[in-house]
Amino acid sequence: EDLAKTSGDGEVVRYVRYNPNSGKTLQELFAHLESDKLGFERLEEPVYPVPQRKYFMDPHLDDVLLAFPGGSNWWLRDEWYEGGGVILQDKASCFPAKVLMEGWEEDEGECIDATAAPGNKTSYISALMQNQGKLHAFERSPNRYKTLERMLEKAHCTNVDARRADFLESNPDSYEYSKVTRILLDPSCSGSGIVNRLDYLIDDDTEESDSKVERLEKLASFQLQMILHAFKFASAKRIVYSTCSIHPEEDERVVMSALKSSIAKERGWGLAPKTSVLPGWERRGRPEEMGGDEDLANGVIRCLPEDKTNGFFVSCFVRDGTGLWPRA
Ligand code: SAM
């Protein structure tokens, strides 16, 4: 059987994240891909669309993310995928964990993934923690929680304490979370940025009958609540908020409301500057949605299909003295 045949469904690239938690090495993965059975050749530079039987390391995540020809669905039957040695994950969906874990040191503390299922980002954070220490993962939906459990097992994540629970009901002052320094918030959103749904599940509690405006308002208010709750964790110093939406209502505007909140002022939370939020990524936020402030807009990331990713948004809050605030 020709495993390397692709479905040719129009995607220009299929991203695959190497999972070090599997205990296998990247060199072993290269050897597998370049074996006679698969016959892939690694390119030194990116080429789009990725040519048949070629792959390369993604330039922004060159230690973990591999780029293959679009529609490479043979992966689903590959032993590396089945054994959790690789995870099929869109490039933009890798950014939140990467930004969250910038500068992480092994003995820093613990992390929270507040909205974890299906667990792609959880497993990446776990890998960035070298599968050590503790990552608390929350998932509210019973069905999605089951998916999360399966994913974490398949991805060999042994440092994750997953629970079926609502993050908004967690007690930020409890001893259990007293060592938490970093929190990922990737809450339910409209999913308006998703092009290829193979590796992503969208969830929201809004009714079909809601108008688009009402729906976005409900989502934005829930998203803001999640950020304000995360601001309360006593030892937290870095919080990433991301969506797979391209609507400013769920992106820059939510970030602005969070920055203007009284809890942000009380606890000293500001927006991380561009220098600590993937500075090599060119597409940044929309200044017109952030009071015309270029520095704030440069602090956040946007992704669009023309960047060879799903539509996506990533922002990061800090309280280490480098944070930016809206002027007025
Ligand atoms: N981060 C996930 C990944 O990369 O695989 C995707 C997360 S998905 C966009 C949002 C998830 O948050 C859904 O599974 C939803 O059920 C869950 N969720 C929504 N509100 C929540 C809450 N208050 N507490 C915990 N989980 C919540």
Tab-separated table of C-alpha atoms and ligand atoms in Angstrom:
chain	number	residue	atom	x	y	z
A	1	GLU	CA	0.000	0.000	0.000
A	2	ASP	CA	1.267	3.446	-0.828
A	3	LEU	CA	1.076	5.083	2.578
A	4	ALA	CA	2.457	8.361	1.319
A	5	LYS	CA	-0.380	8.972	-1.104
A	6	THR	CA	-2.332	12.055	-0.102
A	7	SER	CA	-6.010	12.818	-0.436
A	8	GLY	CA	-5.215	16.014	-2.348
A	9	ASP	CA	-8.057	17.941	-0.737
A	10	GLY	CA	-6.579	21.372	-1.399
A	11	GLU	CA	-4.665	21.938	1.859
A	12	VAL	CA	-1.187	23.248	1.134
A	13	VAL	CA	0.337	21.809	4.293
A	14	ARG	CA	-0.408	19.229	6.966
A	15	TYR	CA	1.299	19.942	10.299
A	16	VAL	CA	2.506	17.206	12.602
A	17	ARG	CA	3.949	17.890	16.053
A	18	TYR	CA	6.655	15.604	17.380
A	19	ASN	CA	5.840	14.515	20.944
A	20	PRO	CA	8.944	14.043	23.114
A	21	ASN	CA	6.777	12.582	25.935
A	22	SER	CA	6.658	9.402	23.826
A	23	GLY	CA	10.283	8.685	24.753
A	24	LYS	CA	11.223	8.485	21.085
A	25	THR	CA	13.660	10.943	19.546
A	26	LEU	CA	13.234	13.340	16.661
A	27	GLN	CA	16.078	11.518	14.908
A	28	GLU	CA	14.064	8.289	15.109
A	29	LEU	CA	11.113	10.087	13.547
A	30	PHE	CA	13.290	11.340	10.682
A	31	ALA	CA	14.588	7.798	10.159
A	32	HIS	CA	11.013	6.466	10.058
A	33	LEU	CA	9.964	9.060	7.494
A	34	GLU	CA	13.001	8.527	5.329
A	35	SER	CA	12.793	4.722	5.487
A	36	ASP	CA	12.171	2.748	2.274
A	37	LYS	CA	8.582	2.186	3.418
A	38	LEU	CA	7.664	5.887	3.460
A	39	GLY	CA	10.431	7.366	1.292
A	40	PHE	CA	10.168	10.996	2.402
A	41	GLU	CA	12.939	13.510	1.853
A	42	ARG	CA	13.574	16.404	4.260
A	43	LEU	CA	13.921	19.857	2.716
A	44	GLU	CA	16.158	22.491	4.336
A	45	GLU	CA	13.802	25.365	3.418
A	46	PRO	CA	9.986	25.628	3.397
A	47	VAL	CA	8.142	25.187	0.078
A	48	TYR	CA	4.346	25.734	-0.260
A	49	PRO	CA	2.372	23.780	-1.278
A	50	VAL	CA	4.606	21.119	0.251
A	51	PRO	CA	5.672	18.835	-2.632
A	52	GLN	CA	4.724	15.162	-2.599
A	53	ARG	CA	7.095	12.969	-0.550
A	54	LYS	CA	8.858	15.986	0.934
A	55	TYR	CA	8.689	17.486	4.437
A	56	PHE	CA	10.508	20.139	6.428
A	57	MET	CA	10.728	21.597	9.923
A	58	ASP	CA	8.421	24.575	10.337
A	59	PRO	CA	10.504	27.789	10.580
A	60	HIS	CA	8.614	29.132	13.649
A	61	LEU	CA	8.562	25.904	15.669
A	62	ASP	CA	11.636	24.235	14.273
A	63	ASP	CA	12.237	21.976	17.253
A	64	VAL	CA	8.879	20.170	17.112
A	65	LEU	CA	6.670	20.937	14.113
A	66	LEU	CA	6.951	19.122	10.795
A	67	ALA	CA	5.224	20.237	7.596
A	68	PHE	CA	3.905	17.661	5.107
A	69	PRO	CA	1.913	17.784	1.872
A	70	GLY	CA	-1.682	18.841	2.489
A	71	GLY	CA	-4.236	16.107	3.090
A	72	SER	CA	-1.614	13.633	4.336
A	73	ASN	CA	-4.273	11.452	5.917
A	74	TRP	CA	-2.084	8.348	5.815
A	75	TRP	CA	-0.791	9.646	9.130
A	76	LEU	CA	-3.963	8.406	10.807
A	77	ARG	CA	-2.810	4.838	10.124
A	78	ASP	CA	0.843	5.387	10.937
A	79	GLU	CA	2.434	3.661	13.957
A	80	TRP	CA	3.963	6.948	15.178
A	81	TYR	CA	0.532	8.568	15.247
A	82	GLU	CA	-1.126	5.535	16.820
A	83	GLY	CA	1.585	5.342	19.482
A	84	GLY	CA	1.413	9.048	20.350
A	85	GLY	CA	4.885	9.803	18.976
A	86	VAL	CA	3.332	12.545	16.865
A	87	ILE	CA	0.206	14.664	17.227
A	88	LEU	CA	-1.698	16.143	14.293
A	89	GLN	CA	-2.058	19.775	15.282
A	90	ASP	CA	-2.397	22.967	13.302
A	91	LYS	CA	0.564	25.322	13.518
A	92	ALA	CA	-1.378	28.218	15.063
A	93	SER	CA	-2.803	25.901	17.690
A	94	CYS	CA	0.780	25.235	18.879
A	95	PHE	CA	1.462	28.923	19.533
A	96	PRO	CA	-0.463	29.363	22.831
A	97	ALA	CA	1.536	26.681	24.667
A	98	LYS	CA	4.778	27.969	23.152
A	99	VAL	CA	4.034	31.542	24.294
A	100	LEU	CA	2.819	30.393	27.723
A	101	MET	CA	5.973	28.414	28.439
A	102	GLU	CA	8.518	31.003	27.300
A	103	GLY	CA	11.412	31.081	29.790
A	104	TRP	CA	10.040	28.136	31.793
A	105	GLU	CA	12.458	26.593	34.260
A	106	GLU	CA	11.957	23.138	35.623
A	107	ASP	CA	11.540	24.137	39.266
A	108	GLU	CA	9.369	27.199	38.581
A	109	GLY	CA	6.077	25.735	39.801
A	110	GLU	CA	2.885	24.319	38.319
A	111	CYS	CA	0.599	25.192	35.391
A	112	ILE	CA	-3.126	25.167	34.630
A	113	ASP	CA	-4.829	24.420	31.344
A	114	ALA	CA	-8.275	25.827	32.136
A	115	THR	CA	-10.132	24.523	29.064
A	116	ALA	CA	-8.281	21.421	28.033
A	117	ALA	CA	-10.240	19.026	25.767
A	118	PRO	CA	-9.438	17.531	23.348
A	119	GLY	CA	-5.988	18.116	24.819
A	120	ASN	CA	-3.690	19.153	21.989
A	121	LYS	CA	-2.403	22.165	23.866
A	122	THR	CA	-2.375	20.310	27.193
A	123	SER	CA	-0.078	17.679	25.750
A	124	TYR	CA	2.225	20.329	24.281
A	125	ILE	CA	2.461	22.170	27.632
A	126	SER	CA	3.154	18.833	29.288
A	127	ALA	CA	5.973	18.216	26.800
A	128	LEU	CA	7.383	21.716	27.387
A	129	MET	CA	7.438	20.852	31.122
A	130	GLN	CA	9.443	17.735	30.156
A	131	ASN	CA	6.540	15.717	31.561
A	132	GLN	CA	7.684	16.827	35.047
A	133	GLY	CA	5.998	18.721	37.881
A	134	LYS	CA	2.232	19.234	37.694
A	135	LEU	CA	-0.164	20.494	35.054
A	136	HIS	CA	-3.752	20.886	36.307
A	137	ALA	CA	-6.203	20.394	33.413
A	138	PHE	CA	-9.870	21.416	33.631
A	139	GLU	CA	-12.610	20.290	31.275
A	140	ARG	CA	-16.263	21.015	31.967
A	141	SER	CA	-17.978	18.800	29.412
A	142	PRO	CA	-18.295	15.097	30.356
A	143	ASN	CA	-17.922	13.861	26.783
A	144	ARG	CA	-14.964	16.060	26.029
A	145	TYR	CA	-13.391	15.064	29.316
A	146	LYS	CA	-13.395	11.445	28.105
A	147	THR	CA	-11.676	12.541	24.900
A	148	LEU	CA	-9.141	14.459	26.978
A	149	GLU	CA	-8.359	11.424	29.123
A	150	ARG	CA	-7.791	9.284	26.014
A	151	MET	CA	-5.609	11.952	24.444
A	152	LEU	CA	-3.442	12.364	27.549
A	153	GLU	CA	-2.910	8.634	27.803
A	154	LYS	CA	-2.068	8.291	24.131
A	155	ALA	CA	0.337	11.253	24.352
A	156	HIS	CA	2.148	9.699	27.375
A	157	CYS	CA	1.420	12.706	29.606
A	158	THR	CA	2.201	11.585	33.149
A	159	ASN	CA	2.412	15.030	34.790
A	160	VAL	CA	-1.209	16.051	34.080
A	161	ASP	CA	-3.833	16.079	36.815
A	162	ALA	CA	-7.015	16.183	34.718
A	163	ARG	CA	-10.439	16.753	36.237
A	164	ARG	CA	-13.951	17.120	34.894
A	165	ALA	CA	-14.649	20.508	36.395
A	166	ASP	CA	-15.598	24.075	35.633
A	167	PHE	CA	-12.574	26.359	35.860
A	168	LEU	CA	-14.820	29.231	36.980
A	169	GLU	CA	-15.712	27.209	40.070
A	170	SER	CA	-12.103	26.607	41.075
A	171	ASN	CA	-10.876	28.454	44.156
A	172	PRO	CA	-7.855	30.611	43.206
A	173	ASP	CA	-6.862	30.898	46.863
A	174	SER	CA	-6.821	27.178	47.587
A	175	TYR	CA	-3.551	25.570	48.671
A	176	GLU	CA	-3.882	23.161	45.733
A	177	TYR	CA	-3.135	25.962	43.253
A	178	SER	CA	-0.704	27.944	45.366
A	179	LYS	CA	2.240	26.935	43.150
A	180	VAL	CA	0.545	27.724	39.838
A	181	THR	CA	2.604	30.282	37.916
A	182	ARG	CA	1.205	29.887	34.385
A	183	ILE	CA	-2.350	29.495	33.082
A	184	LEU	CA	-3.614	28.716	29.596
A	185	LEU	CA	-7.097	29.944	28.650
A	186	ASP	CA	-8.259	28.624	25.296
A	187	PRO	CA	-11.995	28.877	25.926
A	188	SER	CA	-14.952	28.056	23.734
A	189	CYS	CA	-15.244	30.516	20.884
A	190	SER	CA	-17.164	30.961	17.654
A	191	GLY	CA	-14.542	28.905	15.797
A	192	SER	CA	-14.700	31.363	12.928
A	193	GLY	CA	-11.001	30.850	12.131
A	194	ILE	CA	-11.141	27.109	11.610
A	195	VAL	CA	-10.471	25.946	8.084
A	196	ASN	CA	-9.716	22.302	8.696
A	197	ARG	CA	-11.585	20.746	11.606
A	198	LEU	CA	-9.746	17.425	11.729
A	199	ASP	CA	-7.718	18.295	14.826
A	200	TYR	CA	-10.037	20.731	16.579
A	201	LEU	CA	-13.286	20.602	18.482
A	202	ILE	CA	-15.380	23.658	19.009
A	203	ASP	CA	-17.802	23.932	21.847
A	204	ASP	CA	-20.094	26.656	22.974
A	205	ASP	CA	-23.272	26.814	24.918
A	206	THR	CA	-25.086	29.334	22.794
A	207	GLU	CA	-28.368	28.546	21.091
A	208	GLU	CA	-28.716	28.132	17.344
A	209	SER	CA	-31.413	30.790	17.411
A	210	ASP	CA	-29.108	33.508	18.731
A	211	SER	CA	-28.223	36.172	16.220
A	212	LYS	CA	-24.560	36.474	15.368
A	213	VAL	CA	-24.214	39.632	17.445
A	214	GLU	CA	-25.883	38.086	20.505
A	215	ARG	CA	-23.807	34.969	20.120
A	216	LEU	CA	-20.540	36.912	19.998
A	217	GLU	CA	-21.613	39.037	22.967
A	218	LYS	CA	-22.321	35.925	25.056
A	219	LEU	CA	-19.042	34.331	24.074
A	220	ALA	CA	-17.061	37.516	24.735
A	221	SER	CA	-18.583	37.948	28.175
A	222	PHE	CA	-17.763	34.327	29.077
A	223	GLN	CA	-14.209	34.710	27.710
A	224	LEU	CA	-13.671	37.859	29.790
A	225	GLN	CA	-14.972	36.088	32.906
A	226	MET	CA	-12.402	33.328	32.371
A	227	ILE	CA	-9.531	35.839	32.149
A	228	LEU	CA	-10.689	37.779	35.224
A	229	HIS	CA	-10.917	34.525	37.175
A	230	ALA	CA	-7.386	33.554	36.104
A	231	PHE	CA	-6.095	36.974	37.243
A	232	LYS	CA	-6.983	35.969	40.828
A	233	PHE	CA	-4.494	33.091	41.176
A	234	ALA	CA	-2.002	34.330	43.756
A	235	SER	CA	1.252	32.975	42.263
A	236	ALA	CA	0.319	33.296	38.588
A	237	LYS	CA	2.693	35.423	36.547
A	238	ARG	CA	1.904	34.519	32.947
A	239	ILE	CA	-1.546	33.890	31.414
A	240	VAL	CA	-2.160	33.138	27.752
A	241	TYR	CA	-5.578	33.817	26.243
A	242	SER	CA	-6.221	32.382	22.770
A	243	THR	CA	-9.121	31.758	20.407
A	244	CYS	CA	-9.634	30.134	17.043
A	245	SER	CA	-11.788	33.104	16.109
A	246	ILE	CA	-10.995	35.952	13.764
A	247	HIS	CA	-13.663	38.248	15.251
A	248	PRO	CA	-12.199	41.228	17.169
A	249	GLU	CA	-15.190	40.936	19.545
A	250	GLU	CA	-13.606	37.726	20.902
A	251	ASP	CA	-9.991	38.791	20.459
A	252	GLU	CA	-8.569	42.315	20.889
A	253	ARG	CA	-11.756	43.665	22.475
A	254	VAL	CA	-11.803	40.976	25.162
A	255	VAL	CA	-8.135	41.667	25.894
A	256	MET	CA	-8.844	45.413	26.209
A	257	SER	CA	-11.745	44.797	28.615
A	258	ALA	CA	-9.523	42.544	30.722
A	259	LEU	CA	-6.732	45.151	30.844
A	260	LYS	CA	-9.189	47.851	31.870
A	261	SER	CA	-10.734	45.754	34.664
A	262	SER	CA	-10.233	46.705	38.290
A	263	ILE	CA	-8.773	43.285	39.085
A	264	ALA	CA	-6.041	43.789	36.456
A	265	LYS	CA	-5.096	47.073	38.127
A	266	GLU	CA	-5.283	45.648	41.649
A	267	ARG	CA	-3.136	42.634	40.816
A	268	GLY	CA	-0.788	44.380	38.387
A	269	TRP	CA	-1.634	42.421	35.207
A	270	GLY	CA	-0.528	44.017	31.932
A	271	LEU	CA	-0.157	42.813	28.347
A	272	ALA	CA	3.117	41.083	27.471
A	273	PRO	CA	5.075	43.060	24.855
A	274	LYS	CA	5.960	41.700	21.415
A	275	THR	CA	9.459	40.690	22.605
A	276	SER	CA	8.055	37.806	24.662
A	277	VAL	CA	5.185	36.793	22.338
A	278	LEU	CA	6.736	35.054	19.306
A	279	PRO	CA	8.510	38.187	18.029
A	280	GLY	CA	9.397	36.376	14.784
A	281	TRP	CA	5.707	36.113	13.795
A	282	GLU	CA	4.781	39.023	11.556
A	283	ARG	CA	0.994	39.258	11.731
A	284	ARG	CA	0.083	41.139	14.913
A	285	GLY	CA	-3.170	42.519	16.373
A	286	ARG	CA	-5.362	45.294	15.036
A	287	PRO	CA	-4.398	48.697	16.534
A	288	GLU	CA	-7.837	50.129	15.684
A	289	GLU	CA	-9.344	47.589	18.109
A	290	MET	CA	-6.855	48.541	20.837
A	291	GLY	CA	-7.356	52.282	21.153
A	292	GLY	CA	-4.973	52.966	18.266
A	293	ASP	CA	-2.052	51.752	20.403
A	294	GLU	CA	0.562	50.056	18.180
A	295	ASP	CA	2.513	48.627	21.112
A	296	LEU	CA	-0.547	46.873	22.502
A	297	ALA	CA	-1.484	45.578	19.038
A	298	ASN	CA	2.067	44.314	18.515
A	299	GLY	CA	1.803	42.428	21.805
A	300	VAL	CA	-0.804	40.053	20.362
A	301	ILE	CA	-0.721	37.612	17.459
A	302	ARG	CA	-3.172	37.004	14.698
A	303	CYS	CA	-3.026	34.128	12.196
A	304	LEU	CA	-4.901	33.763	8.921
A	305	PRO	CA	-5.146	31.014	6.302
A	306	GLU	CA	-2.768	33.031	4.120
A	307	ASP	CA	-0.137	32.369	6.817
A	308	LYS	CA	-0.683	28.635	6.116
A	309	THR	CA	-2.552	28.225	9.415
A	310	ASN	CA	-6.092	28.333	10.705
A	311	GLY	CA	-7.435	31.730	11.742
A	312	PHE	CA	-6.227	32.235	15.295
A	313	PHE	CA	-5.527	34.808	18.029
A	314	VAL	CA	-3.005	34.678	20.892
A	315	SER	CA	-2.399	37.151	23.711
A	316	CYS	CA	-0.410	36.980	26.916
A	317	PHE	CA	-0.831	38.755	30.261
A	318	VAL	CA	2.097	39.214	32.638
A	319	ARG	CA	2.845	40.886	35.931
A	320	ASP	CA	6.612	40.974	35.906
A	321	GLY	CA	7.052	44.704	35.314
A	322	THR	CA	7.153	44.402	31.495
A	323	GLY	CA	3.359	44.578	31.005
A	324	LEU	CA	1.679	47.193	28.819
A	325	TRP	CA	-1.548	49.032	29.719
A	326	PRO	CA	-4.053	50.956	27.628
A	327	ARG	CA	-3.268	54.690	27.761
A	328	ALA	CA	-6.630	56.034	28.914
B	1	SAM	N1	-7.301	23.746	24.290
B	1	SAM	C1	-8.013	22.669	23.600
B	1	SAM	C2	-7.059	22.001	22.612
B	1	SAM	O1	-6.181	22.678	22.091
B	1	SAM	O2	-7.170	20.800	22.378
B	1	SAM	C3	-9.257	23.184	22.916
B	1	SAM	C4	-10.199	23.863	23.881
B	1	SAM	S1	-11.822	24.187	23.236
B	1	SAM	C5	-11.592	25.599	22.281
B	1	SAM	C6	-12.611	24.805	24.686
B	1	SAM	C7	-12.930	23.730	25.724
B	1	SAM	O3	-13.211	24.367	26.958
B	1	SAM	C8	-14.160	22.900	25.391
B	1	SAM	O4	-13.829	21.544	25.437
B	1	SAM	C9	-15.161	23.269	26.486
B	1	SAM	O5	-15.988	22.184	26.870
B	1	SAM	C10	-14.255	23.683	27.619
B	1	SAM	N2	-14.829	24.648	28.575
B	1	SAM	C11	-15.639	25.699	28.307
B	1	SAM	N3	-15.902	26.378	29.425
B	1	SAM	C12	-15.225	25.773	30.427
B	1	SAM	C13	-15.099	26.024	31.831
B	1	SAM	N4	-15.742	27.034	32.415
B	1	SAM	N5	-14.316	25.205	32.564
B	1	SAM	C14	-13.677	24.168	31.975
B	1	SAM	N6	-13.783	23.866	30.663
B	1	SAM	C15	-14.539	24.662	29.894
